[in-house]
Amino acid sequence: METTARTSLGRRLDTRTARVCVVGQGYVGLSLAAAAAVEGFHVTGIDVDAERVAALAGGELVVPGVEEALFVQAAESGRLGFGSDYDPVATADVVVICVPTPVHEHRPDLSMVESAGRAVGERLRRGALVILESTTYPGTTEQVLRPLLERPRFRAGQQFWLAFSPERIDPGNVKYGLRTTPRVVGGIDEASTELAAAFYSTVVDDVNPVSGCRTAEMAKLLENTFRMVNIALVNELSALCAEQGIDTWEVIEAAATKPFGFMPFHPGPGVGGHCIPLDPTYLAWQSRRDTGRPFRLVELAQDINAEMPAYVARRIGDALGDRGVPLPRAEVMALGVTYKPDVGDLRESAAVKTLEMLAAKGARIRYHDPFVPRLQTDVLRLRRTPLTAANLEAADAVVVLTPHSQYDLDALTRRAGFVFDARNALRRRGDDRVVTL
């Protein structure tokens, strides 16, 4: 059965006659579902959020971070459908699980992977391929998901195939999208790896098979831990440079002239999004669980980045104080509150945390962000402020936190009395009205 099923599935992947289910319709799952439909597969996107499913089924793109042209093309193909139940899994040849894996109290929460795994396992048919994309610690695919899919006389590597391929979508990146970003794929055995690679080869230009699931899982954590640690390095450097009267950004630009052995990273109010603040926690948690040792570099870097919103708020308060304006009751106008430019995602946004710190010190906060009409947190209840000359001139501090590309920052800050540029977006040196991080 194994050889026959493997050959049969491989043929259906080649001819695009395989039926695909993508569990989880966030920006990762929806992007993959749309891409597979565009390539000719019949795809069902499954999500427990009935309102999201209804909107997507009606052709409304309600998921930030998904390429609009891709979604429209997939919807118009007639090959992309959506549902809230798992029944389509019973006839699917490929099932990809793309559900969130959040962190609670420094511990990974795999409840959504487990819930999806149970539902898929109850319906999975013989000869199907299951792929986990959710970021997690090494061993999850084999130790957590696999037992939920198996049943008597229905084993991974025999009656169905199982692999892990970490998502690598970077929302807002116009250079590297789903197709042009290489994929890493690792299965529980050679056949699983081969079939998963065959599937991804239909939607991605460059697929890189590795020896197994654990390698692929660890590779994903390394990618984001590498970024998080280096961001922490320049964040701490920025504090040292500020204390010594050195321009951090000039230092980074100078170091970046070296054509080898250096990669520039840039300081900011902290790290945000669904990956960099959270993924290294899986690595640190697993190290303590499995070896009893802390992953010291990761934990230190997390602490440094977590302190940055408070540090930036303190720098803003000090700069206002130098201008004779006490932070309590100061009018602060923030430009950009999402976690990165040109993306409407507030998850773990360091910009929002910075504003919460300022509000806690008594500052009166206003903000503008083209993606966020209302900002509601435990501390803030705000509506977007129009970018009028009067509003900008009235602010004691205009704070650039997330420099969206549609902002003409030179024009917006021309009349501001004081600008704190947390991202060096203005690149304005020698201007007494502008302070950079």
CSV table of C-alpha atoms in Angstrom, one decimal:
chain,number,residue,atom,x,y,z
A,1,MET,CA,0.0,0.0,0.0
A,2,GLU,CA,2.8,2.4,0.9
A,3,THR,CA,4.5,2.4,-2.5
A,4,THR,CA,1.2,2.6,-4.4
A,5,ALA,CA,-0.2,5.4,-2.2
A,6,ARG,CA,3.0,7.3,-2.4
A,7,THR,CA,3.0,7.1,-6.2
A,8,SER,CA,-0.6,8.0,-6.5
A,9,LEU,CA,-0.3,11.1,-4.3
A,10,GLY,CA,2.8,12.2,-6.1
A,11,ARG,CA,0.9,11.9,-9.4
A,12,ARG,CA,-2.1,13.9,-8.1
A,13,LEU,CA,0.3,16.6,-6.9
A,14,ASP,CA,2.0,16.8,-10.3
A,15,THR,CA,-1.3,17.1,-12.1
A,16,ARG,CA,-2.9,19.5,-9.5
A,17,THR,CA,-5.8,17.1,-9.0
A,18,ALA,CA,-5.0,16.6,-5.3
A,19,ARG,CA,-7.5,18.2,-2.9
A,20,VAL,CA,-6.1,20.5,-0.3
A,21,CYS,CA,-7.3,21.6,3.1
A,22,VAL,CA,-5.6,24.4,5.0
A,23,VAL,CA,-6.5,24.6,8.7
A,24,GLY,CA,-6.3,28.1,10.1
A,25,GLN,CA,-7.0,31.1,7.9
A,26,GLY,CA,-4.7,33.7,9.4
A,27,TYR,CA,-2.3,35.4,7.0
A,28,VAL,CA,-0.1,32.3,6.9
A,29,GLY,CA,-2.9,29.8,6.1
A,30,LEU,CA,-4.9,32.1,3.8
A,31,SER,CA,-1.8,33.0,1.8
A,32,LEU,CA,-1.0,29.3,1.3
A,33,ALA,CA,-4.6,28.4,0.5
A,34,ALA,CA,-4.8,31.2,-2.1
A,35,ALA,CA,-1.5,30.3,-3.7
A,36,ALA,CA,-2.5,26.6,-4.0
A,37,ALA,CA,-5.8,27.5,-5.6
A,38,VAL,CA,-4.1,29.8,-8.1
A,39,GLU,CA,-1.8,26.9,-9.0
A,40,GLY,CA,-4.7,24.7,-9.9
A,41,PHE,CA,-5.6,22.8,-6.7
A,42,HIS,CA,-9.1,22.7,-5.2
A,43,VAL,CA,-8.6,24.1,-1.8
A,44,THR,CA,-10.8,24.5,1.4
A,45,GLY,CA,-9.7,26.9,4.0
A,46,ILE,CA,-10.9,25.9,7.5
A,47,ASP,CA,-11.2,28.3,10.4
A,48,VAL,CA,-13.1,28.2,13.6
A,49,ASP,CA,-14.0,31.9,13.3
A,50,ALA,CA,-17.4,31.7,11.5
A,51,GLU,CA,-17.4,35.5,10.8
A,52,ARG,CA,-14.0,35.3,9.2
A,53,VAL,CA,-15.1,32.4,7.1
A,54,ALA,CA,-18.3,34.2,6.0
A,55,ALA,CA,-16.3,37.3,5.0
A,56,LEU,CA,-13.7,35.3,3.0
A,57,ALA,CA,-16.4,33.2,1.3
A,58,GLY,CA,-18.0,36.5,0.2
A,59,GLY,CA,-14.8,37.7,-1.3
A,60,GLU,CA,-13.8,40.1,1.4
A,61,LEU,CA,-10.2,40.1,2.4
A,62,VAL,CA,-10.4,40.6,6.2
A,63,VAL,CA,-7.0,39.1,7.1
A,64,PRO,CA,-4.1,41.7,7.2
A,65,GLY,CA,-0.8,40.6,5.7
A,66,VAL,CA,-2.3,38.7,2.7
A,67,GLU,CA,-1.4,39.9,-0.8
A,68,GLU,CA,-4.7,41.3,-2.1
A,69,ALA,CA,-4.0,40.4,-5.8
A,70,LEU,CA,-3.3,36.8,-4.8
A,71,PHE,CA,-6.5,36.5,-2.8
A,72,VAL,CA,-8.6,38.1,-5.6
A,73,GLN,CA,-7.0,35.7,-8.2
A,74,ALA,CA,-7.7,32.7,-6.0
A,75,ALA,CA,-11.3,33.8,-5.3
A,76,GLU,CA,-12.0,34.3,-9.0
A,77,SER,CA,-10.5,30.9,-9.9
A,78,GLY,CA,-13.5,29.2,-8.3
A,79,ARG,CA,-11.1,26.7,-6.7
A,80,LEU,CA,-11.0,28.3,-3.2
A,81,GLY,CA,-13.7,27.7,-0.6
A,82,PHE,CA,-14.0,28.2,3.1
A,83,GLY,CA,-15.7,26.4,6.0
A,84,SER,CA,-15.9,26.2,9.8
A,85,ASP,CA,-16.1,22.5,10.1
A,86,TYR,CA,-13.5,19.8,9.4
A,87,ASP,CA,-15.6,17.6,7.1
A,88,PRO,CA,-13.6,18.4,4.0
A,89,VAL,CA,-10.6,16.7,5.6
A,90,ALA,CA,-12.2,13.4,5.0
A,91,THR,CA,-11.7,13.7,1.2
A,92,ALA,CA,-8.4,15.8,1.3
A,93,ASP,CA,-5.2,14.5,-0.1
A,94,VAL,CA,-3.1,17.2,1.6
A,95,VAL,CA,-3.9,18.8,5.0
A,96,VAL,CA,-1.8,21.7,6.2
A,97,ILE,CA,-2.2,22.9,9.8
A,98,CYS,CA,-1.4,26.7,10.2
A,99,VAL,CA,-2.9,27.5,13.6
A,100,PRO,CA,-1.5,29.9,16.1
A,101,THR,CA,1.0,28.8,18.8
A,102,PRO,CA,1.0,31.6,21.3
A,103,VAL,CA,3.1,31.9,24.5
A,104,HIS,CA,1.5,32.2,27.9
A,105,GLU,CA,3.6,32.9,31.0
A,106,HIS,CA,6.8,32.0,29.1
A,107,ARG,CA,5.3,28.6,28.2
A,108,PRO,CA,4.3,27.5,24.7
A,109,ASP,CA,0.6,27.0,24.2
A,110,LEU,CA,-0.1,24.1,21.7
A,111,SER,CA,-3.8,23.8,22.5
A,112,MET,CA,-4.8,25.0,19.0
A,113,VAL,CA,-2.4,22.5,17.4
A,114,GLU,CA,-3.8,19.8,19.6
A,115,SER,CA,-7.4,20.7,18.8
A,116,ALA,CA,-6.7,20.8,15.1
A,117,GLY,CA,-4.8,17.5,15.3
A,118,ARG,CA,-7.7,15.7,17.0
A,119,ALA,CA,-10.2,17.0,14.5
A,120,VAL,CA,-8.0,16.1,11.5
A,121,GLY,CA,-7.1,12.7,13.0
A,122,GLU,CA,-10.8,11.8,13.3
A,123,ARG,CA,-11.3,12.4,9.6
A,124,LEU,CA,-8.0,11.8,7.9
A,125,ARG,CA,-8.1,9.2,5.1
A,126,ARG,CA,-5.5,6.7,4.0
A,127,GLY,CA,-2.9,8.0,1.7
A,128,ALA,CA,-3.1,11.6,2.8
A,129,LEU,CA,-0.3,14.0,3.6
A,130,VAL,CA,-0.4,16.1,6.7
A,131,ILE,CA,2.0,19.1,7.1
A,132,LEU,CA,2.4,21.2,10.2
A,133,GLU,CA,3.4,24.9,9.6
A,134,SER,CA,2.8,26.3,13.1
A,135,THR,CA,6.0,27.5,14.7
A,136,THR,CA,6.9,25.4,17.7
A,137,TYR,CA,9.7,23.6,19.5
A,138,PRO,CA,11.6,20.6,18.0
A,139,GLY,CA,9.7,17.4,18.5
A,140,THR,CA,6.2,18.8,18.3
A,141,THR,CA,5.3,17.2,15.0
A,142,GLU,CA,6.3,13.7,16.1
A,143,GLN,CA,5.6,13.8,19.8
A,144,VAL,CA,2.4,16.0,20.0
A,145,LEU,CA,0.7,16.0,16.5
A,146,ARG,CA,1.5,12.4,15.4
A,147,PRO,CA,-0.2,10.6,18.2
A,148,LEU,CA,-3.4,12.7,17.6
A,149,LEU,CA,-3.5,11.6,13.9
A,150,GLU,CA,-2.7,7.9,14.4
A,151,ARG,CA,-5.2,5.2,15.4
A,152,PRO,CA,-5.0,1.4,15.3
A,153,ARG,CA,-3.8,0.2,11.9
A,154,PHE,CA,-3.4,3.8,10.8
A,155,ARG,CA,0.2,4.8,11.2
A,156,ALA,CA,2.3,7.7,10.0
A,157,GLY,CA,4.7,6.6,7.3
A,158,GLN,CA,2.5,3.6,6.5
A,159,GLN,CA,-1.2,4.7,5.9
A,160,PHE,CA,-0.5,8.5,5.8
A,161,TRP,CA,2.5,10.9,5.5
A,162,LEU,CA,3.6,13.5,8.0
A,163,ALA,CA,6.0,16.5,7.7
A,164,PHE,CA,6.8,19.9,9.1
A,165,SER,CA,7.5,23.0,7.0
A,166,PRO,CA,7.9,26.3,8.9
A,167,GLU,CA,6.1,29.3,7.5
A,168,ARG,CA,8.3,32.2,6.4
A,169,ILE,CA,5.9,34.9,5.3
A,170,ASP,CA,7.1,38.4,6.0
A,171,PRO,CA,4.0,40.7,5.9
A,172,GLY,CA,4.7,43.9,4.0
A,173,ASN,CA,7.8,42.5,2.3
A,174,VAL,CA,7.5,43.5,-1.4
A,175,LYS,CA,10.7,41.7,-2.4
A,176,TYR,CA,10.1,38.3,-0.9
A,177,GLY,CA,6.7,36.8,-1.0
A,178,LEU,CA,5.4,33.3,-0.5
A,179,ARG,CA,6.7,32.1,-3.9
A,180,THR,CA,10.1,33.7,-3.8
A,181,THR,CA,11.0,32.8,-0.2
A,182,PRO,CA,12.7,29.4,0.0
A,183,ARG,CA,11.0,26.7,2.0
A,184,VAL,CA,12.5,24.2,4.4
A,185,VAL,CA,10.7,20.8,4.6
A,186,GLY,CA,11.4,17.8,6.9
A,187,GLY,CA,9.3,14.7,7.2
A,188,ILE,CA,9.1,11.8,9.6
A,189,ASP,CA,10.6,9.6,6.9
A,190,GLU,CA,11.9,9.9,3.3
A,191,ALA,CA,8.5,9.5,1.7
A,192,SER,CA,6.9,12.2,3.8
A,193,THR,CA,9.7,14.6,3.1
A,194,GLU,CA,9.5,13.9,-0.7
A,195,LEU,CA,5.8,14.3,-0.9
A,196,ALA,CA,5.8,17.5,1.2
A,197,ALA,CA,8.6,18.9,-1.0
A,198,ALA,CA,6.5,18.0,-4.1
A,199,PHE,CA,3.5,19.9,-2.7
A,200,TYR,CA,5.5,23.0,-1.8
A,201,SER,CA,7.3,23.0,-5.2
A,202,THR,CA,4.0,23.9,-6.8
A,203,VAL,CA,3.7,27.2,-4.9
A,204,VAL,CA,7.4,28.0,-4.0
A,205,ASP,CA,10.3,28.4,-6.3
A,206,ASP,CA,13.0,26.9,-4.0
A,207,VAL,CA,12.3,24.0,-1.6
A,208,ASN,CA,15.0,22.7,0.6
A,209,PRO,CA,14.5,19.2,2.1
A,210,VAL,CA,16.2,18.4,5.4
A,211,SER,CA,16.7,15.2,7.4
A,212,GLY,CA,13.6,15.3,9.5
A,213,CYS,CA,10.9,17.3,11.3
A,214,ARG,CA,13.1,18.3,14.3
A,215,THR,CA,15.7,19.9,12.0
A,216,ALA,CA,13.0,21.9,10.2
A,217,GLU,CA,11.4,22.9,13.5
A,218,MET,CA,14.8,24.0,15.0
A,219,ALA,CA,15.7,25.9,11.8
A,220,LYS,CA,12.7,28.1,12.2
A,221,LEU,CA,13.5,29.0,15.8
A,222,LEU,CA,17.1,29.7,14.8
A,223,GLU,CA,16.0,32.2,12.1
A,224,ASN,CA,13.9,34.3,14.5
A,225,THR,CA,16.2,33.9,17.5
A,226,PHE,CA,19.1,35.2,15.4
A,227,ARG,CA,17.1,38.3,14.6
A,228,MET,CA,15.9,38.8,18.2
A,229,VAL,CA,19.4,38.5,19.7
A,230,ASN,CA,20.9,40.9,17.2
A,231,ILE,CA,18.1,43.4,17.7
A,232,ALA,CA,18.8,43.2,21.4
A,233,LEU,CA,22.5,43.9,20.7
A,234,VAL,CA,21.8,47.2,18.9
A,235,ASN,CA,19.1,48.1,21.3
A,236,GLU,CA,21.6,47.9,24.2
A,237,LEU,CA,24.2,49.7,22.0
A,238,SER,CA,21.8,52.5,21.4
A,239,ALA,CA,21.5,53.1,25.2
A,240,LEU,CA,25.3,53.1,25.5
A,241,CYS,CA,25.7,55.5,22.6
A,242,ALA,CA,23.1,57.9,24.0
A,243,GLU,CA,24.9,58.1,27.3
A,244,GLN,CA,28.2,58.8,25.5
A,245,GLY,CA,26.8,61.3,23.0
A,246,ILE,CA,27.5,59.1,20.0
A,247,ASP,CA,25.0,58.7,17.1
A,248,THR,CA,24.0,55.1,17.1
A,249,TRP,CA,22.8,55.2,13.5
A,250,GLU,CA,26.0,56.6,12.2
A,251,VAL,CA,27.9,53.9,14.1
A,252,ILE,CA,25.7,51.2,12.4
A,253,GLU,CA,26.1,52.8,9.0
A,254,ALA,CA,29.9,52.9,9.4
A,255,ALA,CA,30.1,49.3,10.5
A,256,ALA,CA,27.9,48.3,7.6
A,257,THR,CA,30.5,49.5,5.1
A,258,LYS,CA,32.5,46.3,5.9
A,259,PRO,CA,31.6,43.9,3.1
A,260,PHE,CA,31.9,40.8,5.1
A,261,GLY,CA,31.4,39.5,8.7
A,262,PHE,CA,28.7,42.1,9.6
A,263,MET,CA,25.0,42.4,9.1
A,264,PRO,CA,23.2,45.7,10.1
A,265,PHE,CA,20.4,45.6,12.6
A,266,HIS,CA,18.6,48.6,13.9
A,267,PRO,CA,17.4,49.7,17.3
A,268,GLY,CA,13.8,50.6,18.1
A,269,PRO,CA,11.1,50.6,20.8
A,270,GLY,CA,11.3,46.8,21.0
A,271,VAL,CA,10.2,43.9,18.9
A,272,GLY,CA,6.7,43.0,17.8
A,273,GLY,CA,4.6,40.7,15.7
A,274,HIS,CA,3.8,37.0,16.0
A,275,CYS,CA,7.4,35.6,15.6
A,276,ILE,CA,10.4,37.4,17.0
A,277,PRO,CA,9.0,38.2,20.4
A,278,LEU,CA,7.6,34.7,20.9
A,279,ASP,CA,9.5,32.1,18.9
A,280,PRO,CA,12.7,32.2,21.0
A,281,THR,CA,10.6,31.5,24.1
A,282,TYR,CA,10.0,28.0,22.7
A,283,LEU,CA,13.8,27.4,22.5
A,284,ALA,CA,14.4,28.7,26.0
A,285,TRP,CA,11.5,26.8,27.4
A,286,GLN,CA,12.6,23.5,25.8
A,287,SER,CA,16.2,24.0,26.9
A,288,ARG,CA,15.1,24.3,30.5
A,289,ARG,CA,12.6,21.4,30.2
A,290,ASP,CA,14.9,18.9,28.4
A,291,THR,CA,18.3,19.8,29.7
A,292,GLY,CA,17.7,21.8,32.9
A,293,ARG,CA,19.9,24.6,31.6
A,294,PRO,CA,18.8,28.1,30.7
A,295,PHE,CA,19.4,29.3,27.2
A,296,ARG,CA,21.1,32.4,28.7
A,297,LEU,CA,21.8,34.4,25.6
A,298,VAL,CA,18.1,34.1,24.5
A,299,GLU,CA,16.7,35.0,27.9
A,300,LEU,CA,19.0,38.0,28.2
A,301,ALA,CA,18.1,39.2,24.8
A,302,GLN,CA,14.4,38.9,25.6
A,303,ASP,CA,14.9,40.9,28.8
A,304,ILE,CA,16.7,43.7,26.9
A,305,ASN,CA,14.1,44.0,24.2
A,306,ALA,CA,11.3,43.9,26.8
A,307,GLU,CA,12.8,46.9,28.5
A,308,MET,CA,12.9,49.0,25.3
A,309,PRO,CA,9.4,50.5,25.5
A,310,ALA,CA,10.1,51.8,29.0
A,311,TYR,CA,13.5,53.1,27.9
A,312,VAL,CA,12.1,54.9,24.8
A,313,ALA,CA,9.3,56.5,27.0
A,314,ARG,CA,12.0,57.6,29.4
A,315,ARG,CA,14.1,59.1,26.6
A,316,ILE,CA,11.0,61.0,25.4
A,317,GLY,CA,10.3,62.3,28.9
A,318,ASP,CA,13.9,63.4,29.4
A,319,ALA,CA,14.0,65.2,26.0
A,320,LEU,CA,10.7,67.0,26.8
A,321,GLY,CA,12.1,67.9,30.2
A,322,ASP,CA,15.2,69.4,28.6
A,323,ARG,CA,12.8,71.7,26.6
A,324,GLY,CA,11.0,72.7,29.8
A,325,VAL,CA,7.9,70.5,29.2
A,326,PRO,CA,7.1,68.0,32.0
A,327,LEU,CA,6.0,64.7,30.7
A,328,PRO,CA,2.8,64.6,32.9
A,329,ARG,CA,0.2,66.3,30.9
A,330,ALA,CA,2.4,66.7,27.8
A,331,GLU,CA,0.7,66.3,24.5
A,332,VAL,CA,2.3,63.4,22.6
A,333,MET,CA,1.3,62.7,18.9
A,334,ALA,CA,2.5,59.3,17.7
A,335,LEU,CA,3.0,58.4,14.1
A,336,GLY,CA,2.4,54.7,13.5
A,337,VAL,CA,1.3,52.1,16.1
A,338,THR,CA,1.5,48.7,14.3
A,339,TYR,CA,4.4,46.4,15.0
A,340,LYS,CA,6.1,47.2,11.7
A,341,PRO,CA,5.7,49.6,8.7
A,342,ASP,CA,3.0,49.0,6.1
A,343,VAL,CA,1.3,46.2,8.0
A,344,GLY,CA,-1.9,46.5,9.9
A,345,ASP,CA,-0.9,44.1,12.7
A,346,LEU,CA,-0.9,45.2,16.4
A,347,ARG,CA,0.3,41.9,17.9
A,348,GLU,CA,3.0,42.5,20.5
A,349,SER,CA,3.5,46.0,19.1
A,350,ALA,CA,6.3,47.8,20.9
A,351,ALA,CA,4.9,51.1,19.7
A,352,VAL,CA,1.7,50.5,21.6
A,353,LYS,CA,3.6,49.5,24.7
A,354,THR,CA,5.7,52.7,24.5
A,355,LEU,CA,2.5,54.7,24.3
A,356,GLU,CA,1.1,52.8,27.3
A,357,MET,CA,4.3,53.7,29.3
A,358,LEU,CA,3.9,57.4,28.3
A,359,ALA,CA,0.2,57.4,29.3
A,360,ALA,CA,1.1,55.8,32.7
A,361,LYS,CA,3.4,58.7,33.3
A,362,GLY,CA,0.5,61.2,32.7
A,363,ALA,CA,1.1,62.1,29.1
A,364,ARG,CA,-1.9,62.8,26.9
A,365,ILE,CA,-1.7,60.5,23.9
A,366,ARG,CA,-2.9,61.0,20.4
A,367,TYR,CA,-1.9,58.9,17.4
A,368,HIS,CA,-2.3,58.4,13.7
A,369,ASP,CA,-2.0,55.1,11.8
A,370,PRO,CA,-3.5,54.5,8.4
A,371,PHE,CA,-4.2,50.9,9.4
A,372,VAL,CA,-5.7,51.4,12.9
A,373,PRO,CA,-8.8,53.6,13.2
A,374,ARG,CA,-9.2,52.7,16.9
A,375,LEU,CA,-6.6,51.7,19.5
A,376,GLN,CA,-8.0,49.8,22.5
A,377,THR,CA,-5.8,48.2,25.1
A,378,ASP,CA,-6.0,47.8,28.9
A,379,VAL,CA,-4.5,51.3,29.2
A,380,LEU,CA,-5.5,53.1,26.0
A,381,ARG,CA,-8.9,53.9,24.5
A,382,LEU,CA,-8.2,56.1,21.5
A,383,ARG,CA,-9.5,57.0,18.1
A,384,ARG,CA,-7.2,58.0,15.3
A,385,THR,CA,-6.3,61.7,15.2
A,386,PRO,CA,-6.3,63.3,11.7
A,387,LEU,CA,-2.9,64.4,10.4
A,388,THR,CA,-3.7,68.1,10.2
A,389,ALA,CA,-1.1,70.9,10.6
A,390,ALA,CA,-3.0,72.1,13.7
A,391,ASN,CA,-2.9,68.7,15.4
A,392,LEU,CA,0.9,68.3,14.7
A,393,GLU,CA,1.7,71.9,15.8
A,394,ALA,CA,-0.3,71.4,19.0
A,395,ALA,CA,1.8,68.5,20.1
A,396,ASP,CA,4.6,68.9,22.6
A,397,ALA,CA,6.2,65.9,21.0
A,398,VAL,CA,5.7,64.2,17.6
A,399,VAL,CA,7.0,60.7,18.1
A,400,VAL,CA,7.8,58.5,15.0
A,401,LEU,CA,7.3,54.9,16.1
A,402,THR,CA,6.3,53.1,13.0
A,403,PRO,CA,7.2,54.9,9.8
A,404,HIS,CA,4.7,53.7,7.2
A,405,SER,CA,5.8,54.3,3.7
A,406,GLN,CA,2.8,56.5,2.9
A,407,TYR,CA,3.9,59.0,5.4
A,408,ASP,CA,5.7,62.1,4.1
A,409,LEU,CA,7.6,62.5,7.3
A,410,ASP,CA,9.5,65.5,6.2
A,411,ALA,CA,6.3,67.4,5.5
A,412,LEU,CA,4.5,66.0,8.6
A,413,THR,CA,7.2,67.1,11.0
A,414,ARG,CA,8.2,70.4,9.3
A,415,ARG,CA,6.1,72.5,11.8
A,416,ALA,CA,6.5,70.3,14.8
A,417,GLY,CA,8.3,71.9,17.7
A,418,PHE,CA,9.9,68.7,18.8
A,419,VAL,CA,10.3,65.3,17.1
A,420,PHE,CA,11.5,62.1,18.7
A,421,ASP,CA,12.4,59.7,15.9
A,422,ALA,CA,12.6,56.2,17.3
A,423,ARG,CA,13.4,54.6,13.9
A,424,ASN,CA,15.8,57.2,12.4
A,425,ALA,CA,13.2,57.5,9.6
A,426,LEU,CA,13.9,61.2,9.1
A,427,ARG,CA,17.6,60.6,8.8
A,428,ARG,CA,18.0,64.2,10.0
A,429,ARG,CA,21.2,65.1,11.7
A,430,GLY,CA,22.1,68.5,13.1
A,431,ASP,CA,18.5,69.5,13.6
A,432,ASP,CA,17.9,70.6,17.2
A,433,ARG,CA,14.2,69.8,16.9
A,434,VAL,CA,14.8,66.1,16.2
A,435,VAL,CA,16.1,63.5,18.7
A,436,THR,CA,16.8,60.0,17.6
A,437,LEU,CA,17.0,56.8,19.6
